[in-house]
Coordinates of C-alpha atoms in Angstrom, one line a residue:
X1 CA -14.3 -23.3 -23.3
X2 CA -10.7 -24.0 -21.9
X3 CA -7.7 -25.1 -23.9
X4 CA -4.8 -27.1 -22.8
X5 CA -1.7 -25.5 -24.0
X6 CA 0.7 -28.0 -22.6
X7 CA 0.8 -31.4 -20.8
X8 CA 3.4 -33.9 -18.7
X9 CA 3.4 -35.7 -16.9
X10 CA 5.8 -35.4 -13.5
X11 CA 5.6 -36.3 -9.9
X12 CA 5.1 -34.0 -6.7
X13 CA 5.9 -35.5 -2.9
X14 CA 6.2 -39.2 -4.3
X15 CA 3.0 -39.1 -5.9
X16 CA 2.1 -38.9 -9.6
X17 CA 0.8 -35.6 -11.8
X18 CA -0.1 -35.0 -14.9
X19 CA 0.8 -31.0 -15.5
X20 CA -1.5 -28.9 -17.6
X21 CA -1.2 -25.7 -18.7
X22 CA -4.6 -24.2 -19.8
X23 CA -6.2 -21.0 -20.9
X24 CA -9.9 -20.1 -20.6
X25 CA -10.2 -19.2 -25.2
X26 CA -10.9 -21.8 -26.9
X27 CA -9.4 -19.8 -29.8
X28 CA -6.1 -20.2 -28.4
X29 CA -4.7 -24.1 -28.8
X30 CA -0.8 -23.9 -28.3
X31 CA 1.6 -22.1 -26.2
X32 CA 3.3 -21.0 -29.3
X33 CA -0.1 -18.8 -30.5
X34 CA -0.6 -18.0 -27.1
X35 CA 3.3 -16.3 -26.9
X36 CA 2.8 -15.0 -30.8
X37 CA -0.4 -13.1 -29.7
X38 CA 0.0 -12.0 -26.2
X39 CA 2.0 -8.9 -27.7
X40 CA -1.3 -7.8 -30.1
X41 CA -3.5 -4.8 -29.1
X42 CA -6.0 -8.2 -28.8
X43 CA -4.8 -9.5 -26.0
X44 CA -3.2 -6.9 -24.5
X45 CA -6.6 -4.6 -24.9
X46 CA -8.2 -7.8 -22.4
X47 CA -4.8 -8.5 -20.8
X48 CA -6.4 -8.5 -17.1
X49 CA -9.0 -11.7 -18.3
X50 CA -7.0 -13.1 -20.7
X51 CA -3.6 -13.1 -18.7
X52 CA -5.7 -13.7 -15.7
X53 CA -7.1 -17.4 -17.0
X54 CA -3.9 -18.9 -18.1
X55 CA -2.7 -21.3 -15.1
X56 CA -1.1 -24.6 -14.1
X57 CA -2.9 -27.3 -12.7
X58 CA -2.3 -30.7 -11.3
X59 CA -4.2 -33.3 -11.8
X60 CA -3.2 -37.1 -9.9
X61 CA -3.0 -39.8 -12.0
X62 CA -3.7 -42.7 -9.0
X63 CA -6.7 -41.0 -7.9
X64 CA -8.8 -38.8 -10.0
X65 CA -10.5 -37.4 -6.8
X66 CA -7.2 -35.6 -6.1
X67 CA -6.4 -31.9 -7.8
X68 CA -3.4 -30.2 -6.7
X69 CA -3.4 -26.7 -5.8
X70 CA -4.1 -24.5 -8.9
X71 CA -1.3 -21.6 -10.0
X72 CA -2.4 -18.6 -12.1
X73 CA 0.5 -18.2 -14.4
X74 CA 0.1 -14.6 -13.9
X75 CA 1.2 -15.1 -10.5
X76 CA 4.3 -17.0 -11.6
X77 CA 7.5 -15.0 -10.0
X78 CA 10.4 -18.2 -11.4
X79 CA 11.2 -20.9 -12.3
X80 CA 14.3 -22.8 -11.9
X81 CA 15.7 -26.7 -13.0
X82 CA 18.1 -29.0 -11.5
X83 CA 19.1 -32.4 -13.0
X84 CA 19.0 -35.2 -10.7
X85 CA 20.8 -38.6 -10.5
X86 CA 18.4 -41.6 -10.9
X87 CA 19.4 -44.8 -8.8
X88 CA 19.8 -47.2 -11.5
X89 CA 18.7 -49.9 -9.2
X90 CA 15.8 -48.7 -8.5
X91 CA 13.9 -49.8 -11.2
X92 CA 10.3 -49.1 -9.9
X93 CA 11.0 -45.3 -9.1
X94 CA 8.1 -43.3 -9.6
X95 CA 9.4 -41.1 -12.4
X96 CA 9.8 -44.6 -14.4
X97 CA 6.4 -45.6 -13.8
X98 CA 5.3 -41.9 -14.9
X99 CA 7.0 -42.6 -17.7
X100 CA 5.8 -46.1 -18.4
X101 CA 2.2 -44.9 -18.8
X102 CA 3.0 -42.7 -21.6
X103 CA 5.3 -45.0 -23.8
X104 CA 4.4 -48.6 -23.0
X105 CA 4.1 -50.4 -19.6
X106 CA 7.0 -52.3 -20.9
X107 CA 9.6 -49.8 -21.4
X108 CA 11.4 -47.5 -19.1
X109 CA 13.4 -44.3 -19.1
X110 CA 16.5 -44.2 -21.5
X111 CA 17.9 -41.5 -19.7
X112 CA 20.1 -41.9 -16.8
X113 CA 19.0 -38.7 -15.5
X114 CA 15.5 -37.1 -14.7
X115 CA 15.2 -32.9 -13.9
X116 CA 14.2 -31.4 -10.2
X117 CA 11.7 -28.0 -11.7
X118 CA 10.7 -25.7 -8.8
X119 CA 8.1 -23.1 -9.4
X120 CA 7.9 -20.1 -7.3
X121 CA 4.3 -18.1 -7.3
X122 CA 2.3 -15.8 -5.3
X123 CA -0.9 -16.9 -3.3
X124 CA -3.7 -14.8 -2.6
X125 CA -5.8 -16.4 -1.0
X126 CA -5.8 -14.2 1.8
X127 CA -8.2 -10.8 1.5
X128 CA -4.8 -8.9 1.6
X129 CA -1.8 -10.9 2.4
X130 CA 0.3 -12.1 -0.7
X131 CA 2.4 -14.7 0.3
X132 CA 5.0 -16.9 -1.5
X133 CA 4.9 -20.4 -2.5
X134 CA 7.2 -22.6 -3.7
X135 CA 6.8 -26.2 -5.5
X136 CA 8.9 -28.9 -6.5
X137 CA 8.5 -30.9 -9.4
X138 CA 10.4 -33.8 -11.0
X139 CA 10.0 -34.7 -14.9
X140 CA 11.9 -36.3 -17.7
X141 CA 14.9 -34.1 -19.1
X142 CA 12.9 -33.1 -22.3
X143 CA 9.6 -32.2 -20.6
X144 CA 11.4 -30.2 -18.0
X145 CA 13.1 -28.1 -20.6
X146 CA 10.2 -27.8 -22.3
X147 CA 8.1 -26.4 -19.7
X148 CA 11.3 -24.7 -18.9
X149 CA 11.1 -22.5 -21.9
X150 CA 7.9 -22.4 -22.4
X151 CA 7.3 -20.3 -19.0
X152 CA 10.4 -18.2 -19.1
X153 CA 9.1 -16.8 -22.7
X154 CA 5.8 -16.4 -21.0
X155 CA 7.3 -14.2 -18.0
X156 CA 9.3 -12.5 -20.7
X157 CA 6.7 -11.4 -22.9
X158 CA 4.6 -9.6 -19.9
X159 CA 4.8 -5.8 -20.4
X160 CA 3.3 -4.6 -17.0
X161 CA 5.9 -6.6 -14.8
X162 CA 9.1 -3.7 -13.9
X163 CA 12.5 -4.9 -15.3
X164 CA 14.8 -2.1 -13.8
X165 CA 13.4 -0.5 -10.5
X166 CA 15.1 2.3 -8.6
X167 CA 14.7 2.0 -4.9
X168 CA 15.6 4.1 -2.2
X169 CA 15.5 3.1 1.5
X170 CA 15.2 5.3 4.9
X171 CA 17.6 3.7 7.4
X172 CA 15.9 5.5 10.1
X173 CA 11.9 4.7 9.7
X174 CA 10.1 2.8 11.9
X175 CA 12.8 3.1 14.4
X176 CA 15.6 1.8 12.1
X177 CA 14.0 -1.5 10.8
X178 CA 13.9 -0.1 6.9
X179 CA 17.0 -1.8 5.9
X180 CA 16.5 -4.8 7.7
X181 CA 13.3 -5.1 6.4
X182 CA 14.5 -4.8 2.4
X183 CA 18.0 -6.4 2.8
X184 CA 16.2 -9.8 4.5
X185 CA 12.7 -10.2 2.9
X186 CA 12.5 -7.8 -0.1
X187 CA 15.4 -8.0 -2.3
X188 CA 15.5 -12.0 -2.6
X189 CA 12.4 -12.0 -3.8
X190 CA 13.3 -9.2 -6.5
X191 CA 16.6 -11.4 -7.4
X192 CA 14.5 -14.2 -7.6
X193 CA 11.9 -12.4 -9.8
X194 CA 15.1 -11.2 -12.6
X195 CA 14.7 -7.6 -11.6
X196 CA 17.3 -5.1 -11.8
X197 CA 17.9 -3.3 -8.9
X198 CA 20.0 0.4 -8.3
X199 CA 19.5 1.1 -4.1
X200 CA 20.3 4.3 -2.9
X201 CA 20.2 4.5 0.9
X202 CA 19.3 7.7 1.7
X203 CA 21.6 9.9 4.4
X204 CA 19.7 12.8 5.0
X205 CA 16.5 14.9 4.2
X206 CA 15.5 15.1 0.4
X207 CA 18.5 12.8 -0.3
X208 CA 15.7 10.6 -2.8
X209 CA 14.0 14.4 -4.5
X210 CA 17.5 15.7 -5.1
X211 CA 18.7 12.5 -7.0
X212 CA 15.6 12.3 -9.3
X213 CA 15.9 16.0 -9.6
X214 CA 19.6 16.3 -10.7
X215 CA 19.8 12.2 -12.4
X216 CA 18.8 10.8 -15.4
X217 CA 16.1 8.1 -14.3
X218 CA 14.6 7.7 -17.9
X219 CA 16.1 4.1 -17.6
X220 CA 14.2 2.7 -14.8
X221 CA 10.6 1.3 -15.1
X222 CA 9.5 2.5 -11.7
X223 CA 10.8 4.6 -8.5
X224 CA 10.9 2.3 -5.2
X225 CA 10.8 3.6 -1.9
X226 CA 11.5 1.8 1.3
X227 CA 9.9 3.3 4.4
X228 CA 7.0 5.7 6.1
X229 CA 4.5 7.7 4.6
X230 CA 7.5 10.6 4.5
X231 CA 9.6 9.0 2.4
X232 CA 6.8 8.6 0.2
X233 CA 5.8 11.9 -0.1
X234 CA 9.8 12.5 -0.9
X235 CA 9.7 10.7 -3.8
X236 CA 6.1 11.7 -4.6
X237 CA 7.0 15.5 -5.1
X238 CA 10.5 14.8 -6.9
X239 CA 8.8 13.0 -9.9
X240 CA 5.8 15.5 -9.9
X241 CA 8.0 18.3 -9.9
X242 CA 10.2 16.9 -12.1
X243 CA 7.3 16.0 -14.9
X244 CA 5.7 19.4 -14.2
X245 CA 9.2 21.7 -15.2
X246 CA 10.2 19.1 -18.1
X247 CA 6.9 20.1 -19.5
X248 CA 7.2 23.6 -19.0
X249 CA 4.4 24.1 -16.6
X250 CA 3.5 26.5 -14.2
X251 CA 3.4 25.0 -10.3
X252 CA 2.5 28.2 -8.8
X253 CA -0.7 28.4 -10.9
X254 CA -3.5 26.7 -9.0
X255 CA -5.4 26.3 -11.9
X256 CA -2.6 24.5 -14.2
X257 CA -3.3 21.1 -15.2
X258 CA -0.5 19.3 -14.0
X259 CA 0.9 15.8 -16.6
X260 CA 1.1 12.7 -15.0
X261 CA 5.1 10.9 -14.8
X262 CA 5.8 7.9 -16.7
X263 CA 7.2 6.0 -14.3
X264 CA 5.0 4.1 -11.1
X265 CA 6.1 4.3 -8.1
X266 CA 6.2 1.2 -5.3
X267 CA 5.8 1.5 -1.5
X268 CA 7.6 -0.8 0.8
X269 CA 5.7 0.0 4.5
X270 CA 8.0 0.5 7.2
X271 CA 7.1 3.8 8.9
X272 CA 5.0 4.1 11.9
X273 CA 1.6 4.4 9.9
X274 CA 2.2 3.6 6.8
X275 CA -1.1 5.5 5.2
X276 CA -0.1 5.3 1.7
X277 CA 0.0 1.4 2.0
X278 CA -3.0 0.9 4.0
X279 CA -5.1 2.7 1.4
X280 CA -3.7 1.6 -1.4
X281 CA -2.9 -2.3 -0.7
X282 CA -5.2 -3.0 2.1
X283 CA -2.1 -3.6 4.7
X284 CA 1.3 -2.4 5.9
X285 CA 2.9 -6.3 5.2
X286 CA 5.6 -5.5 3.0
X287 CA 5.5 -9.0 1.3
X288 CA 2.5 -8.2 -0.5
X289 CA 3.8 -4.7 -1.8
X290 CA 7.1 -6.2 -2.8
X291 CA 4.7 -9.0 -4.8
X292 CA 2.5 -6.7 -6.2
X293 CA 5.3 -4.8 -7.6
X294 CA 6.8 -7.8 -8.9
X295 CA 3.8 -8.9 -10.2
X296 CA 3.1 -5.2 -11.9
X297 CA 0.1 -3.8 -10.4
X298 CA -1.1 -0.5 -11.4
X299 CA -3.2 1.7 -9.8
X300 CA -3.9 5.4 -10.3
X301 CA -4.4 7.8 -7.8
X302 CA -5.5 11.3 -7.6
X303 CA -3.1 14.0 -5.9
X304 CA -4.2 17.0 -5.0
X305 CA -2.1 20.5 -5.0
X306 CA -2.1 23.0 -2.1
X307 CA -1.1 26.6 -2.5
X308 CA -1.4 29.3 -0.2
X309 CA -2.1 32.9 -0.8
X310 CA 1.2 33.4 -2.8
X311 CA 2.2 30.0 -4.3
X312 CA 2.7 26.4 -5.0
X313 CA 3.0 24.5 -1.4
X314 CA 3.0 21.0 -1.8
X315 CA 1.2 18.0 -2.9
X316 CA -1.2 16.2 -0.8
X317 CA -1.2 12.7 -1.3
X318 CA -3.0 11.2 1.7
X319 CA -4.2 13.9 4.5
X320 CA -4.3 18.1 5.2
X321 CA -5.7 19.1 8.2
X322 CA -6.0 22.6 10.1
X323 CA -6.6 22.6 13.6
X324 CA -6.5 19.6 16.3
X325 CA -4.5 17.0 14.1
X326 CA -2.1 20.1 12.8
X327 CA -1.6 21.2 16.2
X328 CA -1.0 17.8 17.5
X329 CA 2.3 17.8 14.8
X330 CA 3.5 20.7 16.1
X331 CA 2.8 19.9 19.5
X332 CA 4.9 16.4 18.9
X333 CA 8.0 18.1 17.1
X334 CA 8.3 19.8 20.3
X335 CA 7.9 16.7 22.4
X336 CA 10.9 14.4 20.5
X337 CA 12.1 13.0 23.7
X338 CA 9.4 11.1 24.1
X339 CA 10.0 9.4 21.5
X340 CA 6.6 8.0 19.4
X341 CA 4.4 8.5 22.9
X342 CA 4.7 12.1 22.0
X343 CA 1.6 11.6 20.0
X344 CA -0.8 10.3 22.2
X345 CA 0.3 13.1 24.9
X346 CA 0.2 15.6 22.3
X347 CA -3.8 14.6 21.7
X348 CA -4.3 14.0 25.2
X349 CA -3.2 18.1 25.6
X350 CA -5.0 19.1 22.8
X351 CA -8.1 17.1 23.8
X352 CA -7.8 19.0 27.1
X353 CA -7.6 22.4 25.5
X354 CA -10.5 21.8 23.2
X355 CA -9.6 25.1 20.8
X356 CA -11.4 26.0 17.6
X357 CA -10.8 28.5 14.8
X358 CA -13.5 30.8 13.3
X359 CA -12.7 30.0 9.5
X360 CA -14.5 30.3 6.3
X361 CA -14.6 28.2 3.5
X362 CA -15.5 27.9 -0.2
X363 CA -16.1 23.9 -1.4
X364 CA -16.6 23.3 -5.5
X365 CA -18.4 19.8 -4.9
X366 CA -18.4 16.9 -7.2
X367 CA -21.5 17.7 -9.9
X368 CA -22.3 18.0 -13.3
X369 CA -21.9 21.8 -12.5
X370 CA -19.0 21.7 -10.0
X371 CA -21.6 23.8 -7.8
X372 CA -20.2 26.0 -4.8
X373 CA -20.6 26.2 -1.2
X374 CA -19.9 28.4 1.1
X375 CA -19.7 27.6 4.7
X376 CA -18.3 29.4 8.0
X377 CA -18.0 28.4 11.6
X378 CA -16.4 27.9 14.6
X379 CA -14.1 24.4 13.7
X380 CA -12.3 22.0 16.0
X381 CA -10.3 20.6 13.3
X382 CA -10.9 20.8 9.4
X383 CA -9.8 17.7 7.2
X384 CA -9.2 17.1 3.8
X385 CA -9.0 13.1 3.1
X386 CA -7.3 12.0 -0.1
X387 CA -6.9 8.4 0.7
X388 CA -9.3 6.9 3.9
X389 CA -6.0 7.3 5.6
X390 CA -6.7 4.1 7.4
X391 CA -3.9 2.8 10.2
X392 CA -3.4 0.9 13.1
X393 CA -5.2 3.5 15.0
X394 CA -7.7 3.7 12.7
X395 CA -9.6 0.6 11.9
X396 CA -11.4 2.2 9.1
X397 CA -9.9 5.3 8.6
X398 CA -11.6 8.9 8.6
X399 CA -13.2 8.7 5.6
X400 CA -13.4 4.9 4.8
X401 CA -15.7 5.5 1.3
X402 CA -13.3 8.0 -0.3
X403 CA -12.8 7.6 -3.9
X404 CA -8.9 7.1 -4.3
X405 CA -9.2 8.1 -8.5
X406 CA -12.6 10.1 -9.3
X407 CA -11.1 13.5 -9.3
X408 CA -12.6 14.6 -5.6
X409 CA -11.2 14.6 -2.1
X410 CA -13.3 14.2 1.6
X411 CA -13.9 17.7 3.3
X412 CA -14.5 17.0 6.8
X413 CA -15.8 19.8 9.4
X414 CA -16.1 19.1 12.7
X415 CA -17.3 21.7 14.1
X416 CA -16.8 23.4 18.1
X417 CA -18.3 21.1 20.9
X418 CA -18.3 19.8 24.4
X419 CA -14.9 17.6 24.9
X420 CA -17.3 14.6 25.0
X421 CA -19.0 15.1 21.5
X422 CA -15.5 15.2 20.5
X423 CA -14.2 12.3 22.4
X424 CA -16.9 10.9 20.3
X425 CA -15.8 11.9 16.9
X426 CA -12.1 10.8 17.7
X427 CA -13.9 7.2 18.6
X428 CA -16.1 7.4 15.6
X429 CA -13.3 7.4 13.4
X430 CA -11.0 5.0 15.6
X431 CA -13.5 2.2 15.6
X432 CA -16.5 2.7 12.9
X433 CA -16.6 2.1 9.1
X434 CA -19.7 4.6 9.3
X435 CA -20.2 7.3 7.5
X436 CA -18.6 10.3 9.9
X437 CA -21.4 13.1 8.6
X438 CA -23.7 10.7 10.7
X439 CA -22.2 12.7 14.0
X440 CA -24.0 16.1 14.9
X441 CA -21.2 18.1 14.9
X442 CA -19.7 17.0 11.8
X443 CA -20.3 17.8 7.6
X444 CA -18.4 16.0 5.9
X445 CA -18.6 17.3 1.0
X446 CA -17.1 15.6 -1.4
X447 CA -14.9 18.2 -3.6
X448 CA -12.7 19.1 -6.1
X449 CA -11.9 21.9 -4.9
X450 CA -11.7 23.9 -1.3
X451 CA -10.0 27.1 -0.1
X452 CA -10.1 27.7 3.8
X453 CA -10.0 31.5 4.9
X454 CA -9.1 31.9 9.0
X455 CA -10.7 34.8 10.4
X456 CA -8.4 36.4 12.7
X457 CA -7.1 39.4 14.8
X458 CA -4.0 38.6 15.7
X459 CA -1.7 35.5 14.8
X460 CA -2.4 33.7 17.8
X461 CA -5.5 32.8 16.9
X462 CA -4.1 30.9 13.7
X463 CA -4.7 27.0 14.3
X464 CA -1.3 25.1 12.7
X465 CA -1.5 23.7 8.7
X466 CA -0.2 20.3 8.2
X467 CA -0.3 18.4 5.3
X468 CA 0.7 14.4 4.9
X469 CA 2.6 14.6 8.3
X470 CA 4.7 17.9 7.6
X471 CA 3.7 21.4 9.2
X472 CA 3.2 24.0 6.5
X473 CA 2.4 27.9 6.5
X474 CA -0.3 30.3 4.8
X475 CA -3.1 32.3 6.2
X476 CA -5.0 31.1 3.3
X477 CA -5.0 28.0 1.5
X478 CA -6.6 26.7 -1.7
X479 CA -6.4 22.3 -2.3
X480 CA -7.4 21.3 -6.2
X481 CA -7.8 17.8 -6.9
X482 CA -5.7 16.2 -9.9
X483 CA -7.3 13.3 -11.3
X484 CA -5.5 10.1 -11.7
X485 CA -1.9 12.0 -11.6
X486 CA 0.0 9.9 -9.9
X487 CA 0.7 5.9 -11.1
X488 CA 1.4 3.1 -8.3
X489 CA 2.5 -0.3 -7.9
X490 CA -0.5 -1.3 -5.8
X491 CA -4.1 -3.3 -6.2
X492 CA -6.6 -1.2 -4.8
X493 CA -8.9 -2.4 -1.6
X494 CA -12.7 -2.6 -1.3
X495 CA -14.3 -1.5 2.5
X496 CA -15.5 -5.5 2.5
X497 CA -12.2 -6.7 2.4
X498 CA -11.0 -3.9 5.2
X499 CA -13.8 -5.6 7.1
X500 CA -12.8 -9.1 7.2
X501 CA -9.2 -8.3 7.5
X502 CA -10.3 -6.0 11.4
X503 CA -12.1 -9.2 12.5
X504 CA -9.1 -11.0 11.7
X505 CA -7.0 -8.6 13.6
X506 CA -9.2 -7.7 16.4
X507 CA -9.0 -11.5 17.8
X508 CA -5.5 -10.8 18.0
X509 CA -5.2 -7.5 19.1
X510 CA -7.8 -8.4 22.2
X511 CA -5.6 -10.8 23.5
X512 CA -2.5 -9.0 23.0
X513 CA -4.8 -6.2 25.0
X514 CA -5.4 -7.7 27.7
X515 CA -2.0 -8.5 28.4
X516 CA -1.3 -5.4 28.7
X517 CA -3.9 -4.3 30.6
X518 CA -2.9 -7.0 33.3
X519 CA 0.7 -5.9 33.3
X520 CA 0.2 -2.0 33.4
X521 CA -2.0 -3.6 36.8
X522 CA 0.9 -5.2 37.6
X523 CA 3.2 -2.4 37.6
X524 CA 0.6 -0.2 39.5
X525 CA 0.3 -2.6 42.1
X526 CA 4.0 -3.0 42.7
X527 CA 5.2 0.2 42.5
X528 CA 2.2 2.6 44.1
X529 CA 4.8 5.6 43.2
X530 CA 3.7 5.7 39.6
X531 CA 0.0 6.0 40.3
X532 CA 1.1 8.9 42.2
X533 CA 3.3 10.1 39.0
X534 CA 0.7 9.9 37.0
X535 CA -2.1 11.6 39.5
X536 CA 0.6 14.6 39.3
X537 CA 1.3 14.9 35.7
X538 CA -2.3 15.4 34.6
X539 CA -2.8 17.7 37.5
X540 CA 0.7 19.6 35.4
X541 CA -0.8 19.7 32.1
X542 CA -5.2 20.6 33.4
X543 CA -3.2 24.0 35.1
X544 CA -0.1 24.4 32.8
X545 CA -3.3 24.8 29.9
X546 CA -5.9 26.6 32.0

């Protein structure tokens, strides 16, 4: 049964409202029980349903047909009054007849002034998109104050949204847009939403991991950053690292059980694939991370740890790889001039050379017994997924059904071929949300645990580590998984919604497609010297490799 916690009346667009504030408990009756509980282990034990079912509605009061748009008061990000001049003379204005209704048709309003109440909230009615929403209200003085006060101490009394938020932004990502993008769509809406904000723009590499390293950050409620999938990682292995020594544990031990850091930390896409958001949010729109921080999401994640033969590495939040997708990152540092085309030339050349690496490997799989594997082959490129890793040039991403907080990681072997089998593999995970082990020459465990063992002669033969973007070294490495270590500001995304939103997109992107198909054609046709370009740089690269 529902309750009505409060009720105006008020008037939206020239047309008349009666606002309701309700709450799915019929053991709740008043906004004053409703604030004087929302703070017991009660409420807060069934905060998500509770907090959830509280919401304004509008409901007309010339037509009862008519039912303004709802707003979950969960989803609330301000709200804001202004008092407004009445025109004396106009003594049938709206706000008076409102008025009339609820004290006598004969009377009117005593005061000379009514009060302009604009609510800003998140929609979501999109399968990913948050966007923001504004309405404006108009009400008598003492109503408007009323609800006034009522949802301020509302907003105040939620413990999940972050107060004081740390946030450092990459002036360089995504070709230079990161400071555009916070300083013109991201910060107004954290003013607006009351939050505290420190920004640090960051001026070189580790600038973010040496400031949480050396600074005191115990007075923030969550770690921001602003940019690519890097920056990410930055700020992912300061606060682990940080945790990990204030607790006096022991990095270089694969087998330490690492604690997970207080604070949650908030990704604002604007790299050039933005992994991190895509799995965790469903989309690199920076809106909706900004209002899912705002709104306090949480979502745990596992992160694994990766040590070679003689200690700690790194963490691996989203990807490790040996093999094509290493080399590919090597090949590409190399290749800088190109600017981002340097990847798609650096797979075209590694397509071409078609290289695998005789490795061994021992997987502890997920089981009641964390049973063992061992396997050994001949492998083209060996991936371990922590996150689908899904991006623009990935539909569904590698691995679209791996668990992002179970305590396991995707191993994925795909094992040596013809170039085509493999062109096929590289368009399997392009285009498909299918399972990848569906492809002959690929396995694909689930584990929570794998060490990789190159067989070698010489150190030519070593294929090129890489983990989350970043070229590492070893000639052995071990990956542990670390169940639910890390806490973000995110929502989580279901391989349904990841559906609709690439038939969404791919109307779009075949259009925008074929436009570019038709102007490369274009191009060709007018300036025949390119064709001939082209004819002799792939002639370059099938000798400089063979």
């Amino acid at each position: 049964m529902s309750s009505i916690l409060f009720s105006t009346s008020c008037y939206i667009k020239t047309e008349p409202y009666n606002l309701c504030i309700s709450i799915d408990n019929d053991s709740i009756s008043t906004t004053d029980e409703l604030l004087m509980k929302i703070d017991t282990s009660e409420i807060r034990s069934n905060s998500i349903n509770i907090l959830d079912s509280i919401q304004i509605y509008f409901k007309s009061l010339t037509n009862d047909d008519i039912l303004s748009e709802r707003i979950i008061l969960n989803k609330l990000l301000s709200i804001k009054q202004n008092e407004v001049s009445v025109n004396e003379s106009d003594s049938s204005s709206l706000l008076q007849r409102i008025s009339s209704k609820e004290i006598g048709k004969d009377n009117k309003i005593s005061s000379s002034q009514s009060t302009q109440v604009n609510l800003t909230y998140v929609d979501i009615s999109e399968s990913f998109l948050w966007t923001v929403k504004r309405i404006e209200l108009e009400m008598d003085c003492t109503s408007a104050q009323q609800l006034y006060s009522v949802l301020n101490q509302y907003l105040s009394k939620l413990k999940d949204r972050p107060r004081n938020l740390l946030v450092f932004i990459n002036p360089e990502c995504g070709n230079g847009k990161g400071s555009a993008v916070y300083e013109e769509q991201i910060l107004p809406l954290f003013e607006e939403a009351k939050i505290n904000i420190k920004t640090i723009y960051t001026e070189r590499a580790n600038h973010a991991r040496d400031y949480i390293t050396e600074e005191s950050i115990d007075d923030y409620d969550g770690l921001i950053c602003v940019g690519g999938d890097g920056m990410f990682s930055e700020i992912c292995h300061s606060i682990l690292l940080k945790t990990a020594q204030q607790a006096g544990l022991n990095i270089n031990d694969p087998t330490t059980h690492l604690k997970r850091p207080n604070l949650r930390i908030g990704v604002i896409p604007a790299g050039s694939t933005d992994a991190v958001a895509f799995g965790t949010t469903g989309h690199n729109d920076p809106i909706t991370n900004a209002l899912q921080i705002i709104i306090g999401k949480s979502l745990l994640i596992d992160i694994a740890t990766v040590h070679n033969e003689r200690s700690f590495v790194c963490f691996m939040a989203t990807m490790f790889t040996y093999g094509f997708f290493g080399n590919i990152i090597e090949q590409s540092d190399n290749w800088r001039f190109f600017g981002p085309l340097r990847y798609s030339l650096a797979g075209f050349v590694q397509f071409i050379r078609n290289a695998s690496y005789h490795t061994k490997l021992s997987i502890t799989q997920v089981s009641e017994k964390s049973s063992q594997i061992k396997c050994e082959g001949h492998y083209e490129a060996i991936i371990c997924l922590n996150m689908p890793c899904r991006c623009d040039k990935s539909k569904f991403g590698m691995s679209p059904s791996v668990h992002l907080a179970d305590g396991s990681f995707d191993v994925i072997l795909v094992k040596h071929s013809w170039r085509l089998t493999f062109l096929r593999f590289l368009h399997h995970i392009a285009r498909h949300s299918r399972a990848v082990e569906e492809l002959s020459n690929v396995q694909r465990y689930r584990a929570t645990e794998v060490v990789i063992h190159p067989i070698v002669s010489r150190p030519k033969e070593l294929g090129n580590w890489a983990c989350d973007g970043e070229l590492i070294e070893g000639n052995e490495i071990r990956i542990r998984a670390h169940h639910q270590l890390l806490n973000l500001f995110a929502s989580g995304i279901h391989l349904d919604q990841i559906k609709k939103i690439n038939e969404e997109e791919s109307k779009v992107v075949s259009t925008s497609v074929m436009k570019k198909i038709s102007s490369i054609i274009d191009i060709l046709t007018a300036k025949p010297w390119c064709l001939v370009f082209l004819f002799f740089l792939l002639l370059f690269l099938f000798f400089y490799f063979f």
